[in-house]
PDB file of C-alpha atoms in Angstrom:
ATOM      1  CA  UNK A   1     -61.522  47.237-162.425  1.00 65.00           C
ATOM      2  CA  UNK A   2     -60.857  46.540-158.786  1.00 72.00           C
ATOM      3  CA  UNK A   3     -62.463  44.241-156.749  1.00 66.00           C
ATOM      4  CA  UNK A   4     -63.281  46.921-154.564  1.00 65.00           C
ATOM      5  CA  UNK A   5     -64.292  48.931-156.920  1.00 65.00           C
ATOM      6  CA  UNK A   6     -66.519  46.530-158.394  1.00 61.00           C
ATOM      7  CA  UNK A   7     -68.185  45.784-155.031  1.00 58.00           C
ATOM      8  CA  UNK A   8     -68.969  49.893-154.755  1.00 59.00           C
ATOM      9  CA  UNK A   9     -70.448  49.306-158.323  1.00 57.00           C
ATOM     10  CA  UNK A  10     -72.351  46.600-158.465  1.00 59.00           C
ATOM     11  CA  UNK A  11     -75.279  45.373-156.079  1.00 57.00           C
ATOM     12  CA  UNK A  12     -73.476  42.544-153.691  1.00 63.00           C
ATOM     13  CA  UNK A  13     -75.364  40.215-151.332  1.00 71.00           C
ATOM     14  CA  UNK A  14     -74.454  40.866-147.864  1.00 73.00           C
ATOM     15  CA  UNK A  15     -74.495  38.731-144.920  1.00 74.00           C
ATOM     16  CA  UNK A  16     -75.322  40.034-141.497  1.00 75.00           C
ATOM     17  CA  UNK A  17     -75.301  37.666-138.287  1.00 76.00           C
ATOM     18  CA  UNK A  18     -77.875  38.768-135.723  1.00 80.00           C
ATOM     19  CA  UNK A  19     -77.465  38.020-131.988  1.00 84.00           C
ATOM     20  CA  UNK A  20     -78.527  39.352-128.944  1.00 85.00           C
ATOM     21  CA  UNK A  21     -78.154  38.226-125.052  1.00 90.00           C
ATOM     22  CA  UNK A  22     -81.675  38.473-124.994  1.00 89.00           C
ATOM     23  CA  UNK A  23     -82.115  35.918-127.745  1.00 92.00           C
ATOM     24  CA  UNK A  24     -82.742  32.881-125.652  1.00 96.00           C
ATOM     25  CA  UNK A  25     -85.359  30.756-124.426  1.00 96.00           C
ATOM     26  CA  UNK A  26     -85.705  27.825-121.401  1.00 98.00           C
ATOM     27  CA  UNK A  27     -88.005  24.995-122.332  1.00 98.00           C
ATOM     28  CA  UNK A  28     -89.210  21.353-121.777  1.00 98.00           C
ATOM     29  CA  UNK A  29     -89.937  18.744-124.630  1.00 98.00           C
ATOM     30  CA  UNK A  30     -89.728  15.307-125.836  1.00 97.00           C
ATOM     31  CA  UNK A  31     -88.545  13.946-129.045  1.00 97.00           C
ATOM     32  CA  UNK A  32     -91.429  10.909-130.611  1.00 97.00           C
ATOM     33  CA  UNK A  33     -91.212   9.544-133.869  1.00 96.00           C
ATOM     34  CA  UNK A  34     -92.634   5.883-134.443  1.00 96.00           C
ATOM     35  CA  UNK A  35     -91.146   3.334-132.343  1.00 95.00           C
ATOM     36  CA  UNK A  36     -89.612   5.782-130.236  1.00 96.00           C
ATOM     37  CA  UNK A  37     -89.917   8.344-127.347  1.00 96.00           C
ATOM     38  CA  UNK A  38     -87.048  10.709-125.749  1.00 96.00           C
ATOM     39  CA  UNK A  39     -87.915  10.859-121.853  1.00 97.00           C
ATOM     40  CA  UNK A  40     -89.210  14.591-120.961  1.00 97.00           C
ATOM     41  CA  UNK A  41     -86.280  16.899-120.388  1.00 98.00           C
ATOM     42  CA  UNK A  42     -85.680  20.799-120.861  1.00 97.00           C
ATOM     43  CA  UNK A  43     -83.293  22.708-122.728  1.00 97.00           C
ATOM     44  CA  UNK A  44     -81.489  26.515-122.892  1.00 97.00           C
ATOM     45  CA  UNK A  45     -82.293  27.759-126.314  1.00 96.00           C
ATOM     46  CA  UNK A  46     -80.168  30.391-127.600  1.00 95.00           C
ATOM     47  CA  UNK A  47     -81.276  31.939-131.120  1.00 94.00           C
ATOM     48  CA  UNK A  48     -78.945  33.410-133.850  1.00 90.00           C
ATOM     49  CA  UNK A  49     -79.967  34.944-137.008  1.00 85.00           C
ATOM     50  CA  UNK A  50     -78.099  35.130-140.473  1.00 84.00           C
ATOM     51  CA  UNK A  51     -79.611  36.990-143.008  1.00 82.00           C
ATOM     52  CA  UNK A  52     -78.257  37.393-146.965  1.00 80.00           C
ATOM     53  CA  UNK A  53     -79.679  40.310-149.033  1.00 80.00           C
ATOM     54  CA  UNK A  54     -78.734  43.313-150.767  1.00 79.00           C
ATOM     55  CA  UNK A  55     -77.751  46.580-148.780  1.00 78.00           C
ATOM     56  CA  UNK A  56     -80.943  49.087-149.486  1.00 78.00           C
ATOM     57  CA  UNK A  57     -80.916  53.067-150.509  1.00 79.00           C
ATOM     58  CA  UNK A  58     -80.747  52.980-145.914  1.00 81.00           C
ATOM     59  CA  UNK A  59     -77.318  51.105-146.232  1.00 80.00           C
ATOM     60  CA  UNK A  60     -78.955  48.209-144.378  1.00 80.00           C
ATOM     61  CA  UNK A  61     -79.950  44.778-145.893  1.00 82.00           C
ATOM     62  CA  UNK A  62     -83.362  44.471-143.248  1.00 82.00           C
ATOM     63  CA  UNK A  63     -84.566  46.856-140.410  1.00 81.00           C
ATOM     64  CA  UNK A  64     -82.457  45.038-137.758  1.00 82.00           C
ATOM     65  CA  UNK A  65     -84.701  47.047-134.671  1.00 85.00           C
ATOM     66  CA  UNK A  66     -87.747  45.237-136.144  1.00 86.00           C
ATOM     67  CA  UNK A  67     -86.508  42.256-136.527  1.00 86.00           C
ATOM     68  CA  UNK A  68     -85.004  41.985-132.780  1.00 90.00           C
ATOM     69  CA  UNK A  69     -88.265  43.097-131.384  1.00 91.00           C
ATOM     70  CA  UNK A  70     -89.834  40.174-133.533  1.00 91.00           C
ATOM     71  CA  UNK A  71     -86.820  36.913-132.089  1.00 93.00           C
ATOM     72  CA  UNK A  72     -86.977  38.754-128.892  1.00 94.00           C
ATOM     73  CA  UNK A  73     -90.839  38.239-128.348  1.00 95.00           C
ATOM     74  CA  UNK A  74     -90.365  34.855-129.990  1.00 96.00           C
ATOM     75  CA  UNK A  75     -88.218  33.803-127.274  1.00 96.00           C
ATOM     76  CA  UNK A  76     -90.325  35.524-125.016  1.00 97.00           C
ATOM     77  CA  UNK A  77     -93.168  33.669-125.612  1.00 97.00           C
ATOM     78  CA  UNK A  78     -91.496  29.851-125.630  1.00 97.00           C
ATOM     79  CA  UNK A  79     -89.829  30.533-122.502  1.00 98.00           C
ATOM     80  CA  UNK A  80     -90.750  28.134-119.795  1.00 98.00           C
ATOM     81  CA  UNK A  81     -93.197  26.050-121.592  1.00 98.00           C
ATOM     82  CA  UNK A  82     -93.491  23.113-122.427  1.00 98.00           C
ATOM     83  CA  UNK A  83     -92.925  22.575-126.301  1.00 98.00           C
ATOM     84  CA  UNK A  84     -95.766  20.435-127.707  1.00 98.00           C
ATOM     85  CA  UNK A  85     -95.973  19.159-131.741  1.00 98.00           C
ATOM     86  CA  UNK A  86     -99.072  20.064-132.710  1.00 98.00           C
ATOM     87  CA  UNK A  87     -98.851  17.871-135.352  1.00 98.00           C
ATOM     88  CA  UNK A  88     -97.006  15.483-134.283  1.00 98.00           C
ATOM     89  CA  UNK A  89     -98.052  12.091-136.268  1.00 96.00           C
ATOM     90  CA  UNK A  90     -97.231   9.940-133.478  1.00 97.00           C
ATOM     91  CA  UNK A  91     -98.915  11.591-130.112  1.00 98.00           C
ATOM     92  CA  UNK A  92    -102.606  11.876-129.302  1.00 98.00           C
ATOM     93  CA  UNK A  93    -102.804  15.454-128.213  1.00 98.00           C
ATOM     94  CA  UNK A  94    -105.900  16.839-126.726  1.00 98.00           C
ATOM     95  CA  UNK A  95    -107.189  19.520-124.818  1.00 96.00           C
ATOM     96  CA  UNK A  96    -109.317  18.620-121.679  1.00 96.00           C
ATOM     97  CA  UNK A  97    -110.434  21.774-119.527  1.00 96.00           C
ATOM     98  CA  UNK A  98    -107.570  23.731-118.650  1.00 97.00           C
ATOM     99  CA  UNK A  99    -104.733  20.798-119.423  1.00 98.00           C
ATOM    100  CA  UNK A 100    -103.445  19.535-122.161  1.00 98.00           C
ATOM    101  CA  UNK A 101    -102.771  15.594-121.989  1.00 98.00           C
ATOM    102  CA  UNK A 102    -100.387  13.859-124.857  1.00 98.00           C
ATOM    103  CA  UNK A 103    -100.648  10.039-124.899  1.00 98.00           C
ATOM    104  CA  UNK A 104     -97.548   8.316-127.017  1.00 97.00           C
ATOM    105  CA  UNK A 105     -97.255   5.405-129.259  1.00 95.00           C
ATOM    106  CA  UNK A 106     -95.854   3.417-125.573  1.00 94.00           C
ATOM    107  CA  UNK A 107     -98.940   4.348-123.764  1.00 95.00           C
ATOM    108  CA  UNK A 108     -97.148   6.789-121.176  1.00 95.00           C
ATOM    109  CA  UNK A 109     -99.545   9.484-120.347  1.00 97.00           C
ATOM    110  CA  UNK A 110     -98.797  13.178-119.497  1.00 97.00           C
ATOM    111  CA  UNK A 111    -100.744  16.099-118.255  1.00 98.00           C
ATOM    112  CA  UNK A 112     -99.889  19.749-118.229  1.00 98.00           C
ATOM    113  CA  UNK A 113    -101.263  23.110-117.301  1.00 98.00           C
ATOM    114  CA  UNK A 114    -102.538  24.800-119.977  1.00 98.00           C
ATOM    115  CA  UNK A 115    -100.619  28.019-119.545  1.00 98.00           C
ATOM    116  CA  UNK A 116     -97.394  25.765-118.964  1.00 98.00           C
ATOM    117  CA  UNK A 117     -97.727  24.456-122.614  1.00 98.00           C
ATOM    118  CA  UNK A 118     -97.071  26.131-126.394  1.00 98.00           C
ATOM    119  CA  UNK A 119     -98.522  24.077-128.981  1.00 98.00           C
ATOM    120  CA  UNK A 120     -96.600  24.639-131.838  1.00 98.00           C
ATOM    121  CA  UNK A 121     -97.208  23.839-135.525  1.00 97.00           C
ATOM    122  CA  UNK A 122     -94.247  21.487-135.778  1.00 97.00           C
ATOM    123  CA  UNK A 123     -94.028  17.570-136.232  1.00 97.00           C
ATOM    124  CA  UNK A 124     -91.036  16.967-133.751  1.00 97.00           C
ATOM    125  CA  UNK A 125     -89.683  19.285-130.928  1.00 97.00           C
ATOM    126  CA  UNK A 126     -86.334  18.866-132.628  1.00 97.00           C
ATOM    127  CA  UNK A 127     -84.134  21.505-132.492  1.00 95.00           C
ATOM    128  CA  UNK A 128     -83.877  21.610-136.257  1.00 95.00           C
ATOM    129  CA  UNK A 129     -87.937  22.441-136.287  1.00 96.00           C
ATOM    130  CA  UNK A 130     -87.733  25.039-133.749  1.00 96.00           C
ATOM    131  CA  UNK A 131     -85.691  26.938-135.512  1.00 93.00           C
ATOM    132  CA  UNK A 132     -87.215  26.464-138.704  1.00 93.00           C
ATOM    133  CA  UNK A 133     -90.527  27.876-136.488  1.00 95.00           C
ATOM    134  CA  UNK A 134     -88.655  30.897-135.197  1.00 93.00           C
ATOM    135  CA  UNK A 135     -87.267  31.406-139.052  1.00 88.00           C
ATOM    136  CA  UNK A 136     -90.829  31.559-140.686  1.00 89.00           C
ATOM    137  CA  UNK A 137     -92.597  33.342-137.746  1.00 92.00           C
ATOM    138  CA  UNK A 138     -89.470  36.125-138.356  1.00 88.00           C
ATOM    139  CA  UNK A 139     -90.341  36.228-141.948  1.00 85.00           C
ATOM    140  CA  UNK A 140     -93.997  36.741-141.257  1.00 87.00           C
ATOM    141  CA  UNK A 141     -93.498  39.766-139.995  1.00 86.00           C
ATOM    142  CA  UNK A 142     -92.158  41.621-142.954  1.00 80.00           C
ATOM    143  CA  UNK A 143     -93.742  41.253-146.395  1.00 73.00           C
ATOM    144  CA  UNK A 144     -92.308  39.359-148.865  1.00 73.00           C
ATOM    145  CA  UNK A 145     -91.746  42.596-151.402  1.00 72.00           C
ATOM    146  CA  UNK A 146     -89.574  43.780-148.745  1.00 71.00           C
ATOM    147  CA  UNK A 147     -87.668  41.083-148.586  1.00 71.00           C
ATOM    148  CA  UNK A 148     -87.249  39.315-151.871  1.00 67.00           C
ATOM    149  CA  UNK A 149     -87.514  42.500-154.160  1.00 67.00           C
ATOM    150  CA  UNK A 150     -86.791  45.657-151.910  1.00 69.00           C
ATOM    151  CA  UNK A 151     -83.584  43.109-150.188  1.00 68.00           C
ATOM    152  CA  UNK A 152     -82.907  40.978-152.040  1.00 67.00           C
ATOM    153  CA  UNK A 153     -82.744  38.561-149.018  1.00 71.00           C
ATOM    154  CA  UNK A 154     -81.991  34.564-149.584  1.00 65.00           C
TER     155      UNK A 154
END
């Protein structure tokens, strides 16, 4: 038999890449770990997607319409904040009235608006942790039959 006509035959995983212009977020953050703090600076975030997974009875491995609308509010809602570790084991975060203050380990102090800041559930604003964030937020919004035994998706 073929290779190709094994691949017609048999289920194969699949790997799609994802990206869209729209896929991007600005934001401000600050790496702190113990014994050390990044000074506050901001970034351009630009978010890919590659997903593994069988092809379904559609001839698609995930509904790719869903899953833009889902990284393209992501984004959406990130942009121009300021990215905050929620649990962060280094930073005293608190919520006073409408600002949200964040003292570190060195004693600096910092203040923000409220509506400037997205706490996320993260330990470090790395970039590595924001896109494990986006990643399980994605997933989150499809259930895991779908995805594991309808996709097959790894």
């Amino acid at each position: 038999m073929s290779i190709k006509e094994r691949i017609l035959k048999e289920r194969c995983k699949f790997a799609v890449f994802v990206s869209k212009d729209y896929f991007k977020f600005n934001a401000a953050h600050f790496i702190a770990y113990k014994g050390y703090r990044e000074r506050l600076h901001g970034h351009n975030y630009r978010v890919d997607l590659k997903i593994w997974g069988d092809r379904g009875h559609d001839g698609y491995v995930v509904d790719f319409g869903k899953m833009k609308a889902v990284i393209r509010q992501l984004c959406k809602e990130i942009n121009e904040h300021v990215i905050i570790p929620a649990k962060s084991d280094v930073l005293l975060i608190e919520e006073e009235g409408d600002n949200i203050t964040i003292k570190t380990e060195d004693n600096s102090f910092f203040s923000f608006p409220q509506q400037d800041c997205k706490l996320l559930p993260i330990i470090h604003s790395s970039a590595e942790e924001l896109a494990q964030y986006i990643l399980l937020k994605t997933i989150d919004q499809f259930s895991e039959d779908y995805l594991i035994n309808n996709r097959g998706v790894t």
